[in-house]
Amino acid sequence: MPLRLALAACLLALAGGAMAEDRAVVIANRDYDRLPDVAEIHTEAAVAALRRQGYRVTEGRDLTADEIRAALRVLLSGDPDPGARIVVLMGRFARSGDESWFLGREAGRESLSTVGAVAVPLSAAAELMDGTGGPAVLLLGTDGRDFDTGDGLRPSLGRFALPAGVTAIMGYTDGIGRAAEVLARPGATIGQALAQGDSLRLLPGGGGSRPVVVAPGPAPAQPGEAEAWARAVVVDGPAGWREYLEKYPQGAHAAEARRRLEEAPRRLEDVVEPGAEEMAAWTRAKRTNSAEGYAEFLGKWPQSLFAGAARGRMAELQAPAAPTGSPAAAEAALNLDRAQRAQIQRQLRLLTYDTDGIDGSFGQLTRAAIARFQRNAGAEPTGYLTGAQVDLLSRQAGERARRLEAEAQARQAAEAAAERQSWERNRNRGEAGARDYLARYPQGLFSAQAQAVLAEAAQTDRGEEAAWARARAAGSAAAWREFLDKYPRSPRAPEARAAIEAMDSQRARDQAAEAELDLGAPIRQAVQIRLNALGLDAGDPDGSFGPQTRAALRRYQAARNLRPSGYLNQATMVRLLADTLLGQD
């Protein structure tokens, strides 16, 4: 079956029979042993909503492939009157021609020949959900980040065999989490679930291509219009919208049909894998932060994943002045510039309110985050800030930043003490002790001494086995290259080259992420000063990030549960540049 993407507007009633047992499996794989971690997975609200509605919920985090299979087996246990089935899988996925896999925590750079041992095929997961007679929805969430794969595999979701009784939705993790929470409600619909995020899409096949129950709506303006709209919803593509508009150009749903006809994506890759040129254009549009800049982006990328956000920001920029005395007017009077708006977004995220990015643009999700902050503060949830609320937000964020920093420093001190104890235990054990130390602390305080021990041992043991052990213990590109220089024809040479390629690729991505921040010399100096203040020895604060600063950054990131890349990214800046918050009362 050719690969197609049909955005779902079909409606699926999820209310089961009184005696039916509704079951749900929710698996969130965020921390991978050998792959990039997945950004921000939140399943707590969805799990709580499912349990409130009486679902039998099986929940797991950071599971191996075998543990994922064990969790899914709950769908096979005896059930005389099966009800609804909801399965939520968030993490990393890989695909080949006609199959996609959900990767277990242990997965690394897998090929088509090895992926079966460390992943679960999505066709098998969907098959477990089919045949119950009740609604079955498979929700698949990731962050769209690239990672290395071997022969026959590509990173991301793709096609797989989807039974007729199963509906599958894919998208970014934040939207999938909200969609799962919505689907737990009695009478919820697939259309309502898809409205929870711009990235959410219905996968082709399965329940998305068969007739579904359409929830009752307003009385049609013309005879037969409700049936025509229902057909268009089921077809859910340009042909369906055009057929409806030809018959009912002034119909009750004409505006919606025209909007969907204009915005319908054409390929799965357009949604899941924006190209480098598209990402660069989107970054330029956000930096200009003008209606003209967003219009230029839409003119070239009208079907982009970011098209909805671009149109929303254009509407905000082009909106007429708010009426005097309105919440919007009160916020406008604050004259917040882009940097101040970005700072507010950082503060909201520090307080766990999801703004879906830090770009200085107050879109729909940022407004929703502001409203939740206001509601929790006992204020009217308008979604627009007052001056007093900006001050309150700053104080609360500062208090949380101080708490997080105190916890991080305590953790850093404990980890440093444990590392010193490890070195004291291993320093007199020669090569074996140095290797054991480096296996646990590859970027540790005593890694140079441990590497020196290994280098000295290498002079007396030049065998291939010893050279391979040293390369694995060091885990660095230089160590792998040293092995290849000595043993270019070794059976292990392809694995060493693959390790170098993976490290170079990851380093390139980390360098690009830091470059995208566009940090000037004063900010870079401030980072070095902050690292030195924390006792991490970043060197002279000259604004130049040399090896000493990179090592300090890695230690800082590791102590704060961030990936120790040694390069700055948005997540590290939120924590590290909390200086502005820590200085507030």
PDB file of N, CA and C in Angstrom, residues 193-270:
ATOM      1  N   ALA A 193      -9.106  14.530  19.957  1.00  0.00           N
ATOM      2  CA  ALA A 193      -7.727  14.159  20.282  1.00  0.00           C
ATOM      3  C   ALA A 193      -6.742  14.834  19.337  1.00  0.00           C
ATOM      4  N   LEU A 194      -7.050  14.845  18.048  1.00  0.00           N
ATOM      5  CA  LEU A 194      -6.142  15.436  17.062  1.00  0.00           C
ATOM      6  C   LEU A 194      -6.000  16.943  17.238  1.00  0.00           C
ATOM      7  N   ALA A 195      -6.981  17.564  17.867  1.00  0.00           N
ATOM      8  CA  ALA A 195      -6.924  19.010  18.086  1.00  0.00           C
ATOM      9  C   ALA A 195      -5.956  19.405  19.198  1.00  0.00           C
ATOM     10  N   GLN A 196      -5.331  18.414  19.858  1.00  0.00           N
ATOM     11  CA  GLN A 196      -4.467  18.713  20.996  1.00  0.00           C
ATOM     12  C   GLN A 196      -3.046  19.120  20.592  1.00  0.00           C
ATOM     13  N   GLY A 197      -2.731  19.100  19.306  1.00  0.00           N
ATOM     14  CA  GLY A 197      -1.401  19.525  18.886  1.00  0.00           C
ATOM     15  C   GLY A 197      -1.306  19.609  17.376  1.00  0.00           C
ATOM     16  N   ASP A 198      -0.566  20.602  16.894  1.00  0.00           N
ATOM     17  CA  ASP A 198      -0.428  20.781  15.446  1.00  0.00           C
ATOM     18  C   ASP A 198       0.284  19.608  14.788  1.00  0.00           C
ATOM     19  N   SER A 199       1.110  18.877  15.549  1.00  0.00           N
ATOM     20  CA  SER A 199       1.890  17.785  14.947  1.00  0.00           C
ATOM     21  C   SER A 199       1.091  16.488  14.830  1.00  0.00           C
ATOM     22  N   LEU A 200      -0.071  16.391  15.459  1.00  0.00           N
ATOM     23  CA  LEU A 200      -0.793  15.122  15.507  1.00  0.00           C
ATOM     24  C   LEU A 200      -1.410  14.780  14.159  1.00  0.00           C
ATOM     25  N   ARG A 201      -1.216  13.549  13.725  1.00  0.00           N
ATOM     26  CA  ARG A 201      -1.713  13.071  12.444  1.00  0.00           C
ATOM     27  C   ARG A 201      -2.227  11.644  12.585  1.00  0.00           C
ATOM     28  N   LEU A 202      -3.211  11.311  11.772  1.00  0.00           N
ATOM     29  CA  LEU A 202      -3.732   9.958  11.717  1.00  0.00           C
ATOM     30  C   LEU A 202      -2.921   9.160  10.714  1.00  0.00           C
ATOM     31  N   LEU A 203      -2.439   7.985  11.108  1.00  0.00           N
ATOM     32  CA  LEU A 203      -1.685   7.147  10.193  1.00  0.00           C
ATOM     33  C   LEU A 203      -2.628   6.483   9.204  1.00  0.00           C
ATOM     34  N   PRO A 204      -2.198   6.248   7.974  1.00  0.00           N
ATOM     35  CA  PRO A 204      -3.065   5.638   6.967  1.00  0.00           C
ATOM     36  C   PRO A 204      -3.398   4.203   7.327  1.00  0.00           C
ATOM     37  N   GLY A 205      -4.603   3.755   6.867  1.00  0.00           N
ATOM     38  CA  GLY A 205      -5.061   2.397   7.132  1.00  0.00           C
ATOM     39  C   GLY A 205      -5.814   2.330   8.438  1.00  0.00           C
ATOM     40  N   GLY A 206      -6.140   1.119   8.877  1.00  0.00           N
ATOM     41  CA  GLY A 206      -6.782   0.912  10.163  1.00  0.00           C
ATOM     42  C   GLY A 206      -8.109   1.613  10.268  1.00  0.00           C
ATOM     43  N   GLY A 207      -8.453   2.012  11.501  1.00  0.00           N
ATOM     44  CA  GLY A 207      -9.743   2.628  11.762  1.00  0.00           C
ATOM     45  C   GLY A 207      -9.938   3.944  11.066  1.00  0.00           C
ATOM     46  N   GLY A 208      -8.812   4.586  10.631  1.00  0.00           N
ATOM     47  CA  GLY A 208      -8.953   5.873   9.960  1.00  0.00           C
ATOM     48  C   GLY A 208      -9.541   5.763   8.575  1.00  0.00           C
ATOM     49  N   SER A 209      -9.636   4.561   7.974  1.00  0.00           N
ATOM     50  CA  SER A 209     -10.126   4.439   6.612  1.00  0.00           C
ATOM     51  C   SER A 209     -11.481   3.751   6.533  1.00  0.00           C
ATOM     52  N   ARG A 210     -12.142   3.472   7.666  1.00  0.00           N
ATOM     53  CA  ARG A 210     -13.426   2.788   7.645  1.00  0.00           C
ATOM     54  C   ARG A 210     -14.504   3.725   8.186  1.00  0.00           C
ATOM     55  N   PRO A 211     -15.794   3.458   7.923  1.00  0.00           N
ATOM     56  CA  PRO A 211     -16.850   4.320   8.444  1.00  0.00           C
ATOM     57  C   PRO A 211     -16.825   4.364   9.958  1.00  0.00           C
ATOM     58  N   VAL A 212     -17.072   5.522  10.506  1.00  0.00           N
ATOM     59  CA  VAL A 212     -17.049   5.692  11.951  1.00  0.00           C
ATOM     60  C   VAL A 212     -18.300   6.424  12.393  1.00  0.00           C
ATOM     61  N   VAL A 213     -18.547   6.401  13.683  1.00  0.00           N
ATOM     62  CA  VAL A 213     -19.693   7.108  14.245  1.00  0.00           C
ATOM     63  C   VAL A 213     -19.369   8.588  14.297  1.00  0.00           C
ATOM     64  N   VAL A 214     -20.244   9.389  13.851  1.00  0.00           N
ATOM     65  CA  VAL A 214     -20.062  10.834  13.874  1.00  0.00           C
ATOM     66  C   VAL A 214     -20.928  11.416  14.969  1.00  0.00           C
ATOM     67  N   ALA A 215     -20.333  12.152  15.858  1.00  0.00           N
ATOM     68  CA  ALA A 215     -21.086  12.732  16.958  1.00  0.00           C
ATOM     69  C   ALA A 215     -22.095  13.737  16.424  1.00  0.00           C
ATOM     70  N   PRO A 216     -23.325  13.812  17.037  1.00  0.00           N
ATOM     71  CA  PRO A 216     -24.331  14.749  16.547  1.00  0.00           C
ATOM     72  C   PRO A 216     -23.873  16.184  16.695  1.00  0.00           C
ATOM     73  N   GLY A 217     -24.202  17.005  15.722  1.00  0.00           N
ATOM     74  CA  GLY A 217     -23.814  18.411  15.743  1.00  0.00           C
ATOM     75  C   GLY A 217     -25.024  19.285  15.478  1.00  0.00           C
ATOM     76  N   PRO A 218     -24.817  20.552  15.155  1.00  0.00           N
ATOM     77  CA  PRO A 218     -25.927  21.453  14.875  1.00  0.00           C
ATOM     78  C   PRO A 218     -26.715  20.970  13.660  1.00  0.00           C
ATOM     79  N   ALA A 219     -27.983  21.336  13.602  1.00  0.00           N
ATOM     80  CA  ALA A 219     -28.838  20.947  12.475  1.00  0.00           C
ATOM     81  C   ALA A 219     -28.284  21.513  11.184  1.00  0.00           C
ATOM     82  N   PRO A 220     -28.233  20.704  10.104  1.00  0.00           N
ATOM     83  CA  PRO A 220     -27.652  21.180   8.844  1.00  0.00           C
ATOM     84  C   PRO A 220     -28.487  22.276   8.219  1.00  0.00           C
ATOM     85  N   ALA A 221     -27.775  23.162   7.519  1.00  0.00           N
ATOM     86  CA  ALA A 221     -28.475  24.256   6.861  1.00  0.00           C
ATOM     87  C   ALA A 221     -29.250  23.753   5.647  1.00  0.00           C
ATOM     88  N   GLN A 222     -28.786  22.652   5.021  1.00  0.00           N
ATOM     89  CA  GLN A 222     -29.445  22.143   3.825  1.00  0.00           C
ATOM     90  C   GLN A 222     -29.611  20.633   3.955  1.00  0.00           C
ATOM     91  N   PRO A 223     -30.634  20.060   3.325  1.00  0.00           N
ATOM     92  CA  PRO A 223     -30.837  18.607   3.386  1.00  0.00           C
ATOM     93  C   PRO A 223     -29.618  17.873   2.824  1.00  0.00           C
ATOM     94  N   GLY A 224     -29.185  16.846   3.523  1.00  0.00           N
ATOM     95  CA  GLY A 224     -28.076  16.021   3.068  1.00  0.00           C
ATOM     96  C   GLY A 224     -26.704  16.562   3.414  1.00  0.00           C
ATOM     97  N   GLU A 225     -26.633  17.777   3.968  1.00  0.00           N
ATOM     98  CA  GLU A 225     -25.316  18.340   4.231  1.00  0.00           C
ATOM     99  C   GLU A 225     -24.576  17.574   5.321  1.00  0.00           C
ATOM    100  N   ALA A 226     -25.276  17.129   6.366  1.00  0.00           N
ATOM    101  CA  ALA A 226     -24.615  16.395   7.447  1.00  0.00           C
ATOM    102  C   ALA A 226     -23.974  15.113   6.912  1.00  0.00           C
ATOM    103  N   GLU A 227     -24.688  14.404   6.028  1.00  0.00           N
ATOM    104  CA  GLU A 227     -24.132  13.178   5.470  1.00  0.00           C
ATOM    105  C   GLU A 227     -22.924  13.474   4.577  1.00  0.00           C
ATOM    106  N   ALA A 228     -22.990  14.554   3.805  1.00  0.00           N
ATOM    107  CA  ALA A 228     -21.870  14.923   2.935  1.00  0.00           C
ATOM    108  C   ALA A 228     -20.636  15.292   3.761  1.00  0.00           C
ATOM    109  N   TRP A 229     -20.859  15.993   4.869  1.00  0.00           N
ATOM    110  CA  TRP A 229     -19.725  16.352   5.730  1.00  0.00           C
ATOM    111  C   TRP A 229     -19.127  15.106   6.383  1.00  0.00           C
ATOM    112  N   ALA A 230     -20.008  14.177   6.782  1.00  0.00           N
ATOM    113  CA  ALA A 230     -19.506  12.941   7.382  1.00  0.00           C
ATOM    114  C   ALA A 230     -18.640  12.170   6.386  1.00  0.00           C
ATOM    115  N   ARG A 231     -19.061  12.120   5.114  1.00  0.00           N
ATOM    116  CA  ARG A 231     -18.262  11.431   4.102  1.00  0.00           C
ATOM    117  C   ARG A 231     -16.914  12.119   3.908  1.00  0.00           C
ATOM    118  N   ALA A 232     -16.941  13.447   3.909  1.00  0.00           N
ATOM    119  CA  ALA A 232     -15.691  14.187   3.742  1.00  0.00           C
ATOM    120  C   ALA A 232     -14.734  13.923   4.906  1.00  0.00           C
ATOM    121  N   VAL A 233     -15.291  13.818   6.123  1.00  0.00           N
ATOM    122  CA  VAL A 233     -14.473  13.549   7.304  1.00  0.00           C
ATOM    123  C   VAL A 233     -13.823  12.178   7.201  1.00  0.00           C
ATOM    124  N   VAL A 234     -14.581  11.182   6.713  1.00  0.00           N
ATOM    125  CA  VAL A 234     -14.035   9.837   6.585  1.00  0.00           C
ATOM    126  C   VAL A 234     -12.961   9.784   5.510  1.00  0.00           C
ATOM    127  N   VAL A 235     -13.212  10.405   4.350  1.00  0.00           N
ATOM    128  CA  VAL A 235     -12.203  10.455   3.293  1.00  0.00           C
ATOM    129  C   VAL A 235     -10.972  11.217   3.769  1.00  0.00           C
ATOM    130  N   ASP A 236     -11.212  12.357   4.461  1.00  0.00           N
ATOM    131  CA  ASP A 236     -10.168  13.173   5.081  1.00  0.00           C
ATOM    132  C   ASP A 236      -8.986  13.439   4.148  1.00  0.00           C
ATOM    133  N   GLY A 237      -9.286  14.015   3.009  1.00  0.00           N
ATOM    134  CA  GLY A 237      -8.251  14.385   2.061  1.00  0.00           C
ATOM    135  C   GLY A 237      -8.789  15.424   1.100  1.00  0.00           C
ATOM    136  N   PRO A 238      -7.927  15.959   0.248  1.00  0.00           N
ATOM    137  CA  PRO A 238      -8.374  17.000  -0.679  1.00  0.00           C
ATOM    138  C   PRO A 238      -9.613  16.612  -1.479  1.00  0.00           C
ATOM    139  N   ALA A 239      -9.706  15.349  -1.924  1.00  0.00           N
ATOM    140  CA  ALA A 239     -10.860  14.951  -2.727  1.00  0.00           C
ATOM    141  C   ALA A 239     -12.158  15.084  -1.932  1.00  0.00           C
ATOM    142  N   GLY A 240     -12.107  14.675  -0.641  1.00  0.00           N
ATOM    143  CA  GLY A 240     -13.310  14.769   0.197  1.00  0.00           C
ATOM    144  C   GLY A 240     -13.744  16.198   0.446  1.00  0.00           C
ATOM    145  N   TRP A 241     -12.761  17.070   0.749  1.00  0.00           N
ATOM    146  CA  TRP A 241     -13.119  18.475   1.020  1.00  0.00           C
ATOM    147  C   TRP A 241     -13.677  19.142  -0.253  1.00  0.00           C
ATOM    148  N   ARG A 242     -13.069  18.846  -1.428  1.00  0.00           N
ATOM    149  CA  ARG A 242     -13.551  19.453  -2.675  1.00  0.00           C
ATOM    150  C   ARG A 242     -14.980  18.975  -2.993  1.00  0.00           C
ATOM    151  N   GLU A 243     -15.236  17.697  -2.785  1.00  0.00           N
ATOM    152  CA  GLU A 243     -16.578  17.176  -3.075  1.00  0.00           C
ATOM    153  C   GLU A 243     -17.623  17.872  -2.209  1.00  0.00           C
ATOM    154  N   TYR A 244     -17.310  18.062  -0.935  1.00  0.00           N
ATOM    155  CA  TYR A 244     -18.251  18.763  -0.052  1.00  0.00           C
ATOM    156  C   TYR A 244     -18.469  20.202  -0.520  1.00  0.00           C
ATOM    157  N   LEU A 245     -17.377  20.917  -0.857  1.00  0.00           N
ATOM    158  CA  LEU A 245     -17.495  22.321  -1.243  1.00  0.00           C
ATOM    159  C   LEU A 245     -18.240  22.500  -2.565  1.00  0.00           C
ATOM    160  N   GLU A 246     -18.101  21.529  -3.483  1.00  0.00           N
ATOM    161  CA  GLU A 246     -18.829  21.618  -4.745  1.00  0.00           C
ATOM    162  C   GLU A 246     -20.344  21.571  -4.514  1.00  0.00           C
ATOM    163  N   LYS A 247     -20.776  20.781  -3.537  1.00  0.00           N
ATOM    164  CA  LYS A 247     -22.211  20.656  -3.267  1.00  0.00           C
ATOM    165  C   LYS A 247     -22.725  21.743  -2.322  1.00  0.00           C
ATOM    166  N   TYR A 248     -21.870  22.145  -1.363  1.00  0.00           N
ATOM    167  CA  TYR A 248     -22.330  23.086  -0.342  1.00  0.00           C
ATOM    168  C   TYR A 248     -21.299  24.196  -0.156  1.00  0.00           C
ATOM    169  N   PRO A 249     -21.099  25.045  -1.156  1.00  0.00           N
ATOM    170  CA  PRO A 249     -20.070  26.100  -1.054  1.00  0.00           C
ATOM    171  C   PRO A 249     -20.337  27.094   0.068  1.00  0.00           C
ATOM    172  N   GLN A 250     -21.607  27.227   0.485  1.00  0.00           N
ATOM    173  CA  GLN A 250     -21.953  28.118   1.588  1.00  0.00           C
ATOM    174  C   GLN A 250     -22.394  27.327   2.808  1.00  0.00           C
ATOM    175  N   GLY A 251     -22.034  26.048   2.881  1.00  0.00           N
ATOM    176  CA  GLY A 251     -22.488  25.176   3.950  1.00  0.00           C
ATOM    177  C   GLY A 251     -21.945  25.560   5.309  1.00  0.00           C
ATOM    178  N   ALA A 252     -22.506  24.892   6.333  1.00  0.00           N
ATOM    179  CA  ALA A 252     -22.106  25.189   7.709  1.00  0.00           C
ATOM    180  C   ALA A 252     -20.639  24.868   7.955  1.00  0.00           C
ATOM    181  N   HIS A 253     -20.066  23.936   7.170  1.00  0.00           N
ATOM    182  CA  HIS A 253     -18.680  23.528   7.378  1.00  0.00           C
ATOM    183  C   HIS A 253     -17.767  23.996   6.243  1.00  0.00           C
ATOM    184  N   ALA A 254     -18.227  24.931   5.422  1.00  0.00           N
ATOM    185  CA  ALA A 254     -17.453  25.337   4.259  1.00  0.00           C
ATOM    186  C   ALA A 254     -16.117  25.955   4.647  1.00  0.00           C
ATOM    187  N   ALA A 255     -16.130  26.814   5.667  1.00  0.00           N
ATOM    188  CA  ALA A 255     -14.884  27.463   6.080  1.00  0.00           C
ATOM    189  C   ALA A 255     -13.866  26.434   6.552  1.00  0.00           C
ATOM    190  N   GLU A 256     -14.344  25.462   7.343  1.00  0.00           N
ATOM    191  CA  GLU A 256     -13.442  24.425   7.829  1.00  0.00           C
ATOM    192  C   GLU A 256     -12.915  23.574   6.677  1.00  0.00           C
ATOM    193  N   ALA A 257     -13.766  23.246   5.716  1.00  0.00           N
ATOM    194  CA  ALA A 257     -13.327  22.451   4.567  1.00  0.00           C
ATOM    195  C   ALA A 257     -12.264  23.197   3.774  1.00  0.00           C
ATOM    196  N   ARG A 258     -12.462  24.496   3.571  1.00  0.00           N
ATOM    197  CA  ARG A 258     -11.451  25.269   2.831  1.00  0.00           C
ATOM    198  C   ARG A 258     -10.124  25.319   3.591  1.00  0.00           C
ATOM    199  N   ARG A 259     -10.193  25.471   4.929  1.00  0.00           N
ATOM    200  CA  ARG A 259      -8.969  25.505   5.722  1.00  0.00           C
ATOM    201  C   ARG A 259      -8.219  24.185   5.620  1.00  0.00           C
ATOM    202  N   ARG A 260      -8.935  23.088   5.711  1.00  0.00           N
ATOM    203  CA  ARG A 260      -8.279  21.779   5.641  1.00  0.00           C
ATOM    204  C   ARG A 260      -7.738  21.505   4.232  1.00  0.00           C
ATOM    205  N   LEU A 261      -8.459  21.957   3.233  1.00  0.00           N
ATOM    206  CA  LEU A 261      -7.993  21.779   1.865  1.00  0.00           C
ATOM    207  C   LEU A 261      -6.685  22.526   1.649  1.00  0.00           C
ATOM    208  N   GLU A 262      -6.575  23.702   2.265  1.00  0.00           N
ATOM    209  CA  GLU A 262      -5.369  24.514   2.111  1.00  0.00           C
ATOM    210  C   GLU A 262      -4.188  23.931   2.885  1.00  0.00           C
ATOM    211  N   GLU A 263      -4.443  23.365   4.074  1.00  0.00           N
ATOM    212  CA  GLU A 263      -3.360  23.005   4.977  1.00  0.00           C
ATOM    213  C   GLU A 263      -3.014  21.527   4.972  1.00  0.00           C
ATOM    214  N   ALA A 264      -3.774  20.677   4.275  1.00  0.00           N
ATOM    215  CA  ALA A 264      -3.546  19.230   4.365  1.00  0.00           C
ATOM    216  C   ALA A 264      -2.143  18.866   3.904  1.00  0.00           C
ATOM    217  N   PRO A 265      -1.301  18.246   4.775  1.00  0.00           N
ATOM    218  CA  PRO A 265       0.024  17.777   4.331  1.00  0.00           C
ATOM    219  C   PRO A 265      -0.116  16.652   3.325  1.00  0.00           C
ATOM    220  N   ARG A 266       0.894  16.473   2.501  1.00  0.00           N
ATOM    221  CA  ARG A 266       0.824  15.477   1.431  1.00  0.00           C
ATOM    222  C   ARG A 266       1.678  14.242   1.699  1.00  0.00           C
ATOM    223  N   ARG A 267       2.722  14.384   2.516  1.00  0.00           N
ATOM    224  CA  ARG A 267       3.585  13.234   2.734  1.00  0.00           C
ATOM    225  C   ARG A 267       3.900  13.112   4.216  1.00  0.00           C
ATOM    226  N   LEU A 268       4.114  11.885   4.670  1.00  0.00           N
ATOM    227  CA  LEU A 268       4.483  11.679   6.060  1.00  0.00           C
ATOM    228  C   LEU A 268       5.785  12.387   6.394  1.00  0.00           C
ATOM    229  N   GLU A 269       6.743  12.356   5.470  1.00  0.00           N
ATOM    230  CA  GLU A 269       8.024  12.982   5.740  1.00  0.00           C
ATOM    231  C   GLU A 269       7.892  14.480   5.977  1.00  0.00           C
ATOM    232  N   ASP A 270       6.888  15.115   5.335  1.00  0.00           N
ATOM    233  CA  ASP A 270       6.704  16.553   5.524  1.00  0.00           C
ATOM    234  C   ASP A 270       6.360  16.877   6.964  1.00  0.00           C
TER     235      ASP A 270
END
